Short mmCIF file of C-alpha atoms and ligand atoms in Angstrom, two decimals:
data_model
loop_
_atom_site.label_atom_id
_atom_site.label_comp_id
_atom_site.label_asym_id
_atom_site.label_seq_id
_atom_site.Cartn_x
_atom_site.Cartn_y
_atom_site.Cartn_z
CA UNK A 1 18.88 10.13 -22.71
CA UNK A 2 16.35 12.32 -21.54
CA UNK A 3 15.86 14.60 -18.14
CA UNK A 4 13.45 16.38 -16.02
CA UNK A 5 14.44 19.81 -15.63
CA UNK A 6 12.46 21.64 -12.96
CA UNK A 7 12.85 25.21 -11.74
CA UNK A 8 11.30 24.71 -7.98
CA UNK A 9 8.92 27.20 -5.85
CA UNK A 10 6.19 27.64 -7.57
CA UNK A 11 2.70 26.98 -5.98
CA UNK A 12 0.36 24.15 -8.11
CA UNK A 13 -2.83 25.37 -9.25
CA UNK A 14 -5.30 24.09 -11.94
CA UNK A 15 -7.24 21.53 -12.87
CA UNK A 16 -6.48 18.14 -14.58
CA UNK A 17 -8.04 14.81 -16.13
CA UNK A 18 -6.92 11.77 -15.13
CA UNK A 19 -4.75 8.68 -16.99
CA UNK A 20 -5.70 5.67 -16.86
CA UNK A 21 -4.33 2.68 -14.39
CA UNK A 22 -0.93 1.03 -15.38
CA UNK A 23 -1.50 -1.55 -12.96
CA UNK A 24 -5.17 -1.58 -14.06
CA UNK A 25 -4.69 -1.82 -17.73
CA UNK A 26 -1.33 -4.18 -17.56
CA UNK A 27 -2.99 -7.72 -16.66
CA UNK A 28 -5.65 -6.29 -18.72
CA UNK A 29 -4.14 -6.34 -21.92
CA UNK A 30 -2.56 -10.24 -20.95
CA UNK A 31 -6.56 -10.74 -20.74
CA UNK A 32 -7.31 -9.82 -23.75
CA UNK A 33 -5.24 -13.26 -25.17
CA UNK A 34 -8.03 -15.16 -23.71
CA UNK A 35 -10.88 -12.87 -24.96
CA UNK A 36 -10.52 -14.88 -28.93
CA UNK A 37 -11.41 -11.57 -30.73
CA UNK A 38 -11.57 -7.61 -31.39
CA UNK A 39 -10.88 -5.84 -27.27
CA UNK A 40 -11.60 -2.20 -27.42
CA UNK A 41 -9.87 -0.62 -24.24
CA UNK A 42 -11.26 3.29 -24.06
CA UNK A 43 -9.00 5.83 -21.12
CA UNK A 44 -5.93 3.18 -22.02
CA UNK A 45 -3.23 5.49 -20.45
CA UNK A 46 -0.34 6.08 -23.18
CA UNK A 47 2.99 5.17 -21.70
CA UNK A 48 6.15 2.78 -22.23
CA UNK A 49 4.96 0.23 -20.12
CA UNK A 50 1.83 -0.32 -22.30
CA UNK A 51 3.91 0.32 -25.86
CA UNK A 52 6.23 -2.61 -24.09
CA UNK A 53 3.63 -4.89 -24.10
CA UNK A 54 1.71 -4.61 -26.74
CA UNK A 55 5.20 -4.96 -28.96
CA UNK A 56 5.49 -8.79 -26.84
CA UNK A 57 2.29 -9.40 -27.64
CA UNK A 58 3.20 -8.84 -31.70
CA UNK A 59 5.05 -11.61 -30.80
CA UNK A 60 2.12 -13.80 -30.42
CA UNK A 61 0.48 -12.75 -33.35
CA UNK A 62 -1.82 -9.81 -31.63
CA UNK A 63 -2.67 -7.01 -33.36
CA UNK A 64 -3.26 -3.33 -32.71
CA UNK A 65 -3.74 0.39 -32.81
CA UNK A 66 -3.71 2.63 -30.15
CA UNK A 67 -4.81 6.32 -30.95
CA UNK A 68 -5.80 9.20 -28.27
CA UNK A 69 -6.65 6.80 -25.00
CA UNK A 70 -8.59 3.84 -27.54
CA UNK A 71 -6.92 0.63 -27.51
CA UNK A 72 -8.15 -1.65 -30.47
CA UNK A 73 -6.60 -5.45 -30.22
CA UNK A 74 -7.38 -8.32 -31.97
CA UNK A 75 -5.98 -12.06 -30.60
CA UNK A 76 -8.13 -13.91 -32.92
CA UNK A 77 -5.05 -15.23 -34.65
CA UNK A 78 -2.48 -15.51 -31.34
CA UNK A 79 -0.95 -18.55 -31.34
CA UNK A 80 1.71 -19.73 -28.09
CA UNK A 81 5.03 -17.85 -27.98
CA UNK A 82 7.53 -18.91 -26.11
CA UNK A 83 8.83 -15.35 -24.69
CA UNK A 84 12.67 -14.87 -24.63
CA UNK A 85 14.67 -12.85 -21.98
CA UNK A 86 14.40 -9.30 -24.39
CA UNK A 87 10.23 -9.40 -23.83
CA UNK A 88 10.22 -10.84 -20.88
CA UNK A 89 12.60 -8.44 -18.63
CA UNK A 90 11.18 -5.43 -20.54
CA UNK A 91 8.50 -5.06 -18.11
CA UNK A 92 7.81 -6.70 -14.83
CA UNK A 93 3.76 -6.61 -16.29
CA UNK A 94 4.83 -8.93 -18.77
CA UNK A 95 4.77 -12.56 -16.31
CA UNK A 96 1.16 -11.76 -16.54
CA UNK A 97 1.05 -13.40 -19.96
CA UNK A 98 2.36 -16.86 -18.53
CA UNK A 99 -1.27 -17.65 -16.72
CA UNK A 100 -3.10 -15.88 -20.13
CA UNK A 101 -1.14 -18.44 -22.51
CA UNK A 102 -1.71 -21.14 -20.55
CA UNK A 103 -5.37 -20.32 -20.23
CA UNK A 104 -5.65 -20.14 -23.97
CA UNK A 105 -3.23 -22.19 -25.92
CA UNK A 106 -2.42 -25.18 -22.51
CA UNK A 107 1.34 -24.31 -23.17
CA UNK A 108 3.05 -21.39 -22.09
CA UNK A 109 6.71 -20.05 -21.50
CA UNK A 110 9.15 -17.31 -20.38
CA UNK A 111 12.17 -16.08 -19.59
CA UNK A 112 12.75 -15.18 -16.00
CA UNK A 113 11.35 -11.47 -15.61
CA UNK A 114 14.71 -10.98 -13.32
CA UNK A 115 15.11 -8.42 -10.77
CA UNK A 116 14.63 -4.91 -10.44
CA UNK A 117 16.01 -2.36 -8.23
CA UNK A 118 13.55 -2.03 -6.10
CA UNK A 119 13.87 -6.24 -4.71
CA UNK A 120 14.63 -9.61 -6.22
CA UNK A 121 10.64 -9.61 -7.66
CA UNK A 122 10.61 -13.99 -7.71
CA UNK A 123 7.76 -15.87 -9.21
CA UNK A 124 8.18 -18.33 -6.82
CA UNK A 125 4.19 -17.37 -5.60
CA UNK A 126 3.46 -17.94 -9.46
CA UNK A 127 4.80 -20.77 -10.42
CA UNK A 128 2.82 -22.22 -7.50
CA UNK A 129 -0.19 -21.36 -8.23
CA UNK A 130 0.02 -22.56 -11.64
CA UNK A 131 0.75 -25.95 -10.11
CA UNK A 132 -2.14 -25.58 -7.92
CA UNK A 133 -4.36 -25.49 -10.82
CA UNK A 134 -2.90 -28.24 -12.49
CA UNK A 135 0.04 -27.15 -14.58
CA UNK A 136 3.18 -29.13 -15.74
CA UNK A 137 5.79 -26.37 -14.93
CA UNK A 138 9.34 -26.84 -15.61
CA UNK A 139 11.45 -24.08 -14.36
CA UNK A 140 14.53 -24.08 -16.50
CA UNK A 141 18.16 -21.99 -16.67
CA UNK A 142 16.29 -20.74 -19.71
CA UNK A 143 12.54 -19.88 -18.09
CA UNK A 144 9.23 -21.31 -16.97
CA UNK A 145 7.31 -23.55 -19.01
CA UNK A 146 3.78 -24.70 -18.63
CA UNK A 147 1.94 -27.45 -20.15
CA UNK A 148 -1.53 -29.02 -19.64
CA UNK A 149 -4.56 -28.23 -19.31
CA UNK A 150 -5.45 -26.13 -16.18
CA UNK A 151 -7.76 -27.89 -14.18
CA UNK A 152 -8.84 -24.96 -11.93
CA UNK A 153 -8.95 -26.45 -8.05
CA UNK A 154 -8.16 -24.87 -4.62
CA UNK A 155 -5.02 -21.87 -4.79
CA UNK A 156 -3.89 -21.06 -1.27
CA UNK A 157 -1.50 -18.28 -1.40
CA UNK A 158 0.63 -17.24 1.73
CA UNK A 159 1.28 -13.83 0.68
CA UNK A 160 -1.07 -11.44 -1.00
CA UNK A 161 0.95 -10.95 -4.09
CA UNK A 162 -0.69 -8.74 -7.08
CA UNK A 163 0.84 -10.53 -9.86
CA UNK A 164 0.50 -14.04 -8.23
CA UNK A 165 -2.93 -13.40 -7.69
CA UNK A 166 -3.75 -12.23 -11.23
CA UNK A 167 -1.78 -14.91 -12.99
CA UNK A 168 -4.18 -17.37 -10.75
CA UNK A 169 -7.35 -15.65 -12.23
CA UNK A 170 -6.04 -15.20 -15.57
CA UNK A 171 -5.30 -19.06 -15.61
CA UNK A 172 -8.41 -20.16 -13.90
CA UNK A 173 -11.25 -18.14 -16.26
CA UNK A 174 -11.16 -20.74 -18.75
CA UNK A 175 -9.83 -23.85 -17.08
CA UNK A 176 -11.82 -27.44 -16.96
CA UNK A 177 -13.14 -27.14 -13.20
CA UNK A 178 -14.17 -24.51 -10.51
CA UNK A 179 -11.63 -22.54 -8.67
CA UNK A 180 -11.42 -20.68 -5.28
CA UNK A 181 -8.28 -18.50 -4.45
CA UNK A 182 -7.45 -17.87 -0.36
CA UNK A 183 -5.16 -15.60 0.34
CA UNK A 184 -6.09 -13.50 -3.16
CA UNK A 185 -4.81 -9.46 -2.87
CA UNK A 186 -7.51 -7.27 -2.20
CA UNK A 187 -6.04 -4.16 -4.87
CA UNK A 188 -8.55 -2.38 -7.03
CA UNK A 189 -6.27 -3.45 -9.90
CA UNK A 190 -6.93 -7.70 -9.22
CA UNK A 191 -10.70 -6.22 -8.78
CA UNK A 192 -10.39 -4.44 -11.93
CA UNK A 193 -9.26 -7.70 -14.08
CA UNK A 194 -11.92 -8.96 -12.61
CA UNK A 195 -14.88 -6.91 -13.81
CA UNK A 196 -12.89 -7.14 -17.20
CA UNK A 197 -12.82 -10.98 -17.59
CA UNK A 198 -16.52 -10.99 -16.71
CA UNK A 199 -17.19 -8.07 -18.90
CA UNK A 200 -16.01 -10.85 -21.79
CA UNK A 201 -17.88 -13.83 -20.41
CA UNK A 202 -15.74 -15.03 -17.47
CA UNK A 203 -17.64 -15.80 -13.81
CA UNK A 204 -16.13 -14.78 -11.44
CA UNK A 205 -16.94 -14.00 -7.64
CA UNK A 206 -15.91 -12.22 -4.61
CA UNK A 207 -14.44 -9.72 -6.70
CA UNK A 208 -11.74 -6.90 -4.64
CA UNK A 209 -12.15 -10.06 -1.29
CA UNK A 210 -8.96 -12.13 -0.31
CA UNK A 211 -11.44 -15.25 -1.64
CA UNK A 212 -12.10 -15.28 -5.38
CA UNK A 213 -14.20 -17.56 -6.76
CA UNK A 214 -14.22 -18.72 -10.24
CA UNK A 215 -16.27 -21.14 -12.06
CA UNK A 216 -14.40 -22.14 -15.17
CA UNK A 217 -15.95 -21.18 -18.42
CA UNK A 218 -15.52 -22.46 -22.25
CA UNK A 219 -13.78 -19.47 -23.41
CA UNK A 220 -14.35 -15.39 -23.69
CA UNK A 221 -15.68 -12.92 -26.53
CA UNK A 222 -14.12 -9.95 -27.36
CA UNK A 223 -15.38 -6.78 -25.33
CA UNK A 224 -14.88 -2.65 -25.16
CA UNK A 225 -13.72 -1.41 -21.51
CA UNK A 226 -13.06 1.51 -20.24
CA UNK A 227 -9.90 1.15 -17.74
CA UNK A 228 -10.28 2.96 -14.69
CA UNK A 229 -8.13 6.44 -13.25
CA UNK A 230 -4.57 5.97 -12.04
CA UNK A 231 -4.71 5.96 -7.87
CA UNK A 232 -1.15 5.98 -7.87
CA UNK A 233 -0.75 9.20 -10.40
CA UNK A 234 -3.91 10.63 -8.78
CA UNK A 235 -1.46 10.31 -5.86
CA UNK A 236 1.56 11.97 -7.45
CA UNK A 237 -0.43 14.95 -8.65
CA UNK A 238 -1.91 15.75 -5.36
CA UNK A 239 1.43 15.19 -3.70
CA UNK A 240 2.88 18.04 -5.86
CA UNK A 241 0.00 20.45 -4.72
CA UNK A 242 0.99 18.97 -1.18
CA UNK A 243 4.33 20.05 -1.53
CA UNK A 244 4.13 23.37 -3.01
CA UNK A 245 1.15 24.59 -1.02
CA UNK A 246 -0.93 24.97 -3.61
CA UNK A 247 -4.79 23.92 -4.57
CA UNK A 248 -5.38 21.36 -7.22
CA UNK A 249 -8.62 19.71 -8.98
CA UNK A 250 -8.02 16.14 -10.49
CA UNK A 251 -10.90 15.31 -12.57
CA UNK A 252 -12.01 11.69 -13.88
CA UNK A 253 -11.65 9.52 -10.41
CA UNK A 254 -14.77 8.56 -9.95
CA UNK A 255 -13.80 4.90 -9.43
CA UNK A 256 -11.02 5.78 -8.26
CA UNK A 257 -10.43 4.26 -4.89
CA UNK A 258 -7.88 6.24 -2.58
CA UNK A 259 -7.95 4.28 0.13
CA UNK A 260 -5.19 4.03 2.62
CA UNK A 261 -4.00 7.70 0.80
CA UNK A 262 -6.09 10.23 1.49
CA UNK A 263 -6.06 9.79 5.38
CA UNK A 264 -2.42 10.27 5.26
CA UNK A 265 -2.47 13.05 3.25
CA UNK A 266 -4.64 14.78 5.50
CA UNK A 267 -2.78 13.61 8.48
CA UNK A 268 -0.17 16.27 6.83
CA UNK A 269 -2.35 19.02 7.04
CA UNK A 270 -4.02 18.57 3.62
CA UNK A 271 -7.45 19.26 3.14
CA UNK A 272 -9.00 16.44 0.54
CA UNK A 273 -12.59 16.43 -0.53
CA UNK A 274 -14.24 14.51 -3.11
CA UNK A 275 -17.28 15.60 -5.06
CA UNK A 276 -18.74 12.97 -8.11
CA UNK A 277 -16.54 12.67 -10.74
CA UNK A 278 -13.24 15.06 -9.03
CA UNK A 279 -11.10 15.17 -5.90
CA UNK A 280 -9.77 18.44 -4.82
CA UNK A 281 -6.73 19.34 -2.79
CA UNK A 282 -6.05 22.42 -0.99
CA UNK A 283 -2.35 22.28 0.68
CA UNK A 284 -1.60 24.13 4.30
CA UNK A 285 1.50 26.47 3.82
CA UNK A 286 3.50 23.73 5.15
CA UNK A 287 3.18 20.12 5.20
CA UNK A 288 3.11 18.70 9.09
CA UNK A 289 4.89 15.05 9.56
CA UNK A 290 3.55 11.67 9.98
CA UNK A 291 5.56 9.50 12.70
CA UNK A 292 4.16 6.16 11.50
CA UNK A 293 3.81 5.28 7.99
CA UNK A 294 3.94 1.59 7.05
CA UNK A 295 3.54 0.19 3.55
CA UNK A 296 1.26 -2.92 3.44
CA UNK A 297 -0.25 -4.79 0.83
CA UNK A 298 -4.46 -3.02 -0.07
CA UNK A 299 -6.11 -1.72 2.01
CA UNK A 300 -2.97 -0.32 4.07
CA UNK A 301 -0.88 2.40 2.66
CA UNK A 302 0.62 1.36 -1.08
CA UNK A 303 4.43 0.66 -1.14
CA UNK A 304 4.10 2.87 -4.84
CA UNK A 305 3.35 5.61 -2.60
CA UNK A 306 6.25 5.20 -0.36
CA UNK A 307 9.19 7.16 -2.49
CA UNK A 308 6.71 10.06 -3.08
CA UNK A 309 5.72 10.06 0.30
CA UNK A 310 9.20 10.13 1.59
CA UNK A 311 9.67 12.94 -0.48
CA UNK A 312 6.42 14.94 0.68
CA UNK A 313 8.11 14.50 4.09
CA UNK A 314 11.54 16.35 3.31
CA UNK A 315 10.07 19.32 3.64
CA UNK A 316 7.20 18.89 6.13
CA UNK A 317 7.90 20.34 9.65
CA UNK A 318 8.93 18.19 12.60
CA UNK A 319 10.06 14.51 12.39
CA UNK A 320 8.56 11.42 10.07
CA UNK A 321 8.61 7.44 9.80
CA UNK A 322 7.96 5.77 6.86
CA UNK A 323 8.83 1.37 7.21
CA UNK A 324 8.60 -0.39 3.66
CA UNK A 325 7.50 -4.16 3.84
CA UNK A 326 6.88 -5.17 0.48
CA UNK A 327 9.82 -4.59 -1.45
CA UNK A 328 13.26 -5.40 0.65
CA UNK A 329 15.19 -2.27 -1.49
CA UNK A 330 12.65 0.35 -2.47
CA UNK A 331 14.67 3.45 -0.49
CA UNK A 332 16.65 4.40 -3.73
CA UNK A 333 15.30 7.81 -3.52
CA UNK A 334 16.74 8.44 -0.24
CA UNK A 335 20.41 8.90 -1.29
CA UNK A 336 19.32 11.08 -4.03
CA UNK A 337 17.33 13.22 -1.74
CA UNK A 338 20.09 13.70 1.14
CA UNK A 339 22.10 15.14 -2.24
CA UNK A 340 19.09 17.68 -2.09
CA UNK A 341 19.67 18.45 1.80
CA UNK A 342 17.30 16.61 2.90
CA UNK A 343 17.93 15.18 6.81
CA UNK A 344 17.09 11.29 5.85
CA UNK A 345 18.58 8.62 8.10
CA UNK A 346 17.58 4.94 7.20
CA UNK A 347 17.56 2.00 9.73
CA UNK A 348 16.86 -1.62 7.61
CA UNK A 349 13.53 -1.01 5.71
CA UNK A 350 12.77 2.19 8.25
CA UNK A 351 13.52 5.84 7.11
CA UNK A 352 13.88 9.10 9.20
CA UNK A 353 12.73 12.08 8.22
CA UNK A 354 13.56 15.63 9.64
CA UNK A 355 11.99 17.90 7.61
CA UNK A 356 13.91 20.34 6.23
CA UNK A 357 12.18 24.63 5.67
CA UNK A 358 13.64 24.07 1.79
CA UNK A 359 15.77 21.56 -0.40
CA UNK A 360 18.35 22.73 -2.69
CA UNK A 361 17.81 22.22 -6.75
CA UNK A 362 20.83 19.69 -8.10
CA UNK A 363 21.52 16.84 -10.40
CA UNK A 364 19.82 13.51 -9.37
CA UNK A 365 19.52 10.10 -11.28
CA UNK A 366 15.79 8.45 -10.84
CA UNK A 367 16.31 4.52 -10.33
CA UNK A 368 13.14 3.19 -11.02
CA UNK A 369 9.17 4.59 -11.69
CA UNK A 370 8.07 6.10 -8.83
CA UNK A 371 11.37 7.86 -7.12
CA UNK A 372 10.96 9.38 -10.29
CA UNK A 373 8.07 11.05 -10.05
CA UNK A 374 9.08 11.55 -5.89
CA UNK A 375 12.50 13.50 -7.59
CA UNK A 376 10.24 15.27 -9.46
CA UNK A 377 8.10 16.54 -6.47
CA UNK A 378 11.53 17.40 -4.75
CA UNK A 379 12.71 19.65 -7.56
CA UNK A 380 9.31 21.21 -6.84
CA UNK A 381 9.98 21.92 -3.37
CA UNK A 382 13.62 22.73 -4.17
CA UNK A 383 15.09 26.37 -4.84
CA UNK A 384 16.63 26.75 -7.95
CA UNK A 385 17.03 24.03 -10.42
CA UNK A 386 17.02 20.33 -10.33
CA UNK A 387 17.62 17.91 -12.72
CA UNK A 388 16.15 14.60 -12.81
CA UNK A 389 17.97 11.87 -15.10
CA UNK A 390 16.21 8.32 -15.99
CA UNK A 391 13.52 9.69 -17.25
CA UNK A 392 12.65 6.56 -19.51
CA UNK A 393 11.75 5.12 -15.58
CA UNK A 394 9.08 7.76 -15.15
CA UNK A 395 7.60 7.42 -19.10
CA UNK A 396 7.00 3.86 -17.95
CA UNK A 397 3.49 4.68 -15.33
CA UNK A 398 3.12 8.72 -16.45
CA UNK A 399 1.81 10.20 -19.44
CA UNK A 400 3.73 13.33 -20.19
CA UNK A 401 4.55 14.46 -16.80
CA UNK A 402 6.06 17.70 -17.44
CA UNK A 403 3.14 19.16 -19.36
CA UNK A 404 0.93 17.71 -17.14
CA UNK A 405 2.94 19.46 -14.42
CA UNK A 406 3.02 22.73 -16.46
CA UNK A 407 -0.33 22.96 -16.75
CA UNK A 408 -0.70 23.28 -13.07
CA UNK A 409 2.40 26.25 -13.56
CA UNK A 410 5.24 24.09 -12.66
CA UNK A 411 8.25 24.94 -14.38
CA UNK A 412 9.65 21.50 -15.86
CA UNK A 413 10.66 21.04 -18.98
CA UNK A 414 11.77 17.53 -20.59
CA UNK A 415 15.51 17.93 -21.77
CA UNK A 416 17.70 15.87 -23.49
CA UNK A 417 21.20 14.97 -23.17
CA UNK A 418 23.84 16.40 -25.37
C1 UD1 B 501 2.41 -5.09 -8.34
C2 UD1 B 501 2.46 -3.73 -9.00
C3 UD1 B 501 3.49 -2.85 -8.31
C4 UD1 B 501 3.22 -2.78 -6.82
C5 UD1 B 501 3.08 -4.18 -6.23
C6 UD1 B 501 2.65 -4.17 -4.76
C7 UD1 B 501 1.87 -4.21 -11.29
C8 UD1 B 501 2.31 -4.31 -12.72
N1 UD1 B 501 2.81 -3.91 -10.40
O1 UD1 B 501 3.68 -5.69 -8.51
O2 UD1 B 501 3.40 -1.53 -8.88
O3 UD1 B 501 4.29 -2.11 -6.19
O4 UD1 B 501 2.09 -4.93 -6.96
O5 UD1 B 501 1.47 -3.48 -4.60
O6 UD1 B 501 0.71 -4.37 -10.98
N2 UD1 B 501 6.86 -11.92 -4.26
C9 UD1 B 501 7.51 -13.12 -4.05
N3 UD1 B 501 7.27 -14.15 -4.93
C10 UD1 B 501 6.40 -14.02 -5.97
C11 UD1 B 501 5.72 -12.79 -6.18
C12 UD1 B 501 5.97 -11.75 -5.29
O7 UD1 B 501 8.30 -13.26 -3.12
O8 UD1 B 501 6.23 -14.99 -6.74
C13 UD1 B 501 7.15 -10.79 -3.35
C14 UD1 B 501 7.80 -9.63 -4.11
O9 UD1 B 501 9.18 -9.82 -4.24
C15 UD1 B 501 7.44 -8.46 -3.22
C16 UD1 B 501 6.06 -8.84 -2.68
O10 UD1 B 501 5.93 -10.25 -2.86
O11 UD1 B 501 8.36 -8.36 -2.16
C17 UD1 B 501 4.91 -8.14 -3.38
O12 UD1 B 501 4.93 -8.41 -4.74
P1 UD1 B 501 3.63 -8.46 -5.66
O13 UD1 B 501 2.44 -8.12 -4.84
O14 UD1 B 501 3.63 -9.74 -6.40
O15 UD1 B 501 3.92 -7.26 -6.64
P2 UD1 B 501 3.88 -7.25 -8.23
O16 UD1 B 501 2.68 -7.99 -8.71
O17 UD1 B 501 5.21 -7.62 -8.78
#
């Protein structure tokens, strides 16, 4: 097993380029089943999440190479899969490839994706929208199984979710009939599938609105994209400047849409400014705290955020809120941090922060992606040296975080266990 080792107090400086979207390039690559042909994916970011994926889609007979950033996939030969509980539970991207199957091949199936520590994650939102657009779904002990031919029709969803949301486009593309989806989630990712699947023939409309519209097409030609920067990494990156007081340059975001972000960021004392292609950061000395952050589905401020911005707040002077209401147990950072000295009290899905002058550098065990990265920013802030274990959960949304860190003049080193 692998660790982060970081040797805190040192201020972030530099410049950087930015990956590519996981979230962006995830229901991307389910897509590409439905695009019949040769998808060249250009700034495809290189992490486990994406290597996870494109080994279940081997699976289903999809080919392809991936070499510096350029995805090439070929799904000319696919044919249905029925995915067990190994592919399915390795990544939660993965129920993304129930409403691409189905779009393609009218049969589909999976194992349940399960839950994760950060909530139960059901597809109860899924499975209903597959039945709005026409599907036979059986939900078995085993998994879901769709069969049919999707109709297309009205999708009302009662909760903006991502995935549910994407599996409803992804299904809908191709089906016999016109679609609208109420209710749709408003992320840049669901707008990025979007300008993918028409990219490869699909029409779709009100693209990045809570009311999609898609008129159901024959079926989609292969295509070359070039997935968008990572808001959430963008994020993570600035957050370490933010912590350290230092000034960084992250280049590569021009689509890169940092809503609901940036005004918190400066709300700490952080001056942000964007010029064409780059976004600059240049810290204050000390970070000041925010009394009312709430996570809320796009445009409000993102639940990925939340762990990173919790720990941006350890260390920021005077007292801080942050309420999570999207996932019911996304404060596994917290307990990890108070190990750091950090003065956290949590109340239900609130957190109380009372900023600390430093943290102290220890051993602490990441439990999922992003408290990661948000351990990472501690040991950052921390004196001495911290060690962050689960680092296969950060290799999952970041591409070599401790050289990217490094070349900003962190000390952090990837270490493995003896
Ligand atoms: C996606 C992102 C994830 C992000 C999240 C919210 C990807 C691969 N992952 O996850 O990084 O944190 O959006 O922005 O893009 N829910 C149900 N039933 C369902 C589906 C969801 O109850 O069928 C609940 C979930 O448990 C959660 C909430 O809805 O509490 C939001 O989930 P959702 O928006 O679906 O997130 P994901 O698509 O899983």
């Amino acid at each position: 097993m692998s660790y982060v080792k970081i040797e805190g107090g040192t201020k972030l400086e530099g410049e950087l380029s930015l990956q590519g979207s996981k979230n962006g390039v995830l229901p991307i690559l389910a897509a590409c089943i439905l695009c019949k042909g040769r998808v060249i994916l250009k700034n495809c970011p290189d992490i486990s999440d994406v290597r996870d994926i494109l080994y279940t889609l081997s699976f289903a007979g999809v080919t392809s190479t991936f070499k510096e950033g350029c995805l090439d996939l070929d799904t000319t030969d696919a044919f249905p899969y029925r995915f067990g509980p190994e592919l399915a539970c390795k990544t939660r991207g993965g129920v993304l490839l129930l409403g691409a199957c189905w779009g393609r091949f009218h049969e589909a199936g999976m194992a349940y994706p399960g839950g994760c520590v950060i909530g139960a994650r059901p597809i109860d939102l899924h499975c209903r929208v597959f039945r709005q657009l026409g599907a036979t779904l059986s939900e078995k002990p085993e998994g879901v199984f769709l069969c049919g031919c999707p109709e297309g029709g009205r999708v009302v969803l009662p909760y903006p979710s991502v995935g549910a949301t994407e599996n409803a486009v992804l299904a809908a593309v191709c089906a016999k009939g016109n679609t609208v989806i109420y209710g749709a989630a408003r992320e840049p990712e669901v707008a990025e599938l979007c300008r993918f699947l028409n990219r490869a023939g699909a029409k779709i409309c009100g693209i990045g609105t809570s009311r999609i519209g898609i008129e159901g097409v024959r079926g989609l030609r292969g295509t070359e994209y070039t997935v968008s920067g990572d808001r959430i990494v963008a994020g993570t990156y600035l957050a370490a400047a933010a912590v350290t007081g230092g000034e960084v340059c992250l280049c590569g975001t021009r689509h890169v849409c940092m809503k609901g972000i940036a005004e918190y960021f400066g709300r700490m004392g952080n001056r942000i400014y964007r010029e064409a292609d780059r976004i600059v950061i240049n810290a204050p000395k000390r970070l000041k705290a925010v009394p009312g952050i709430v996570t809320a589905p796009y445009p409000a401020f993102p639940t990925d955020m939340q762990s990173l911005t919790v720990a941006m707040l350890a260390t920021a002077e005077g007292d801080s809120c942050v309420e999570e209401t999207v996932f019911e147990s996304r404060f596994g950072v917290v307990p990890e941090l108070q190990r750091m000295g950090a003065d956290i009290q949590r109340n239900g899905q609130s957190v109380y922060i009372r900023g600390m002058e430093r943290l102290q550098g220890t051993t602490v065990t990441a439990m999922d992606l992003r408290s990661g990265a948000a351990l990472v920013l501690a040991g950052l802030a921390a004196e001495g040296e911290t060690c962050v274990d689960g680092y296969e959960y950060i290799a999952r949304g970041y591409e070599d975080i401790c050289g990217t860190m490094r070349r900003l003049g962190a000390k952090t080193v990837l270490a493995e266990e003896k």
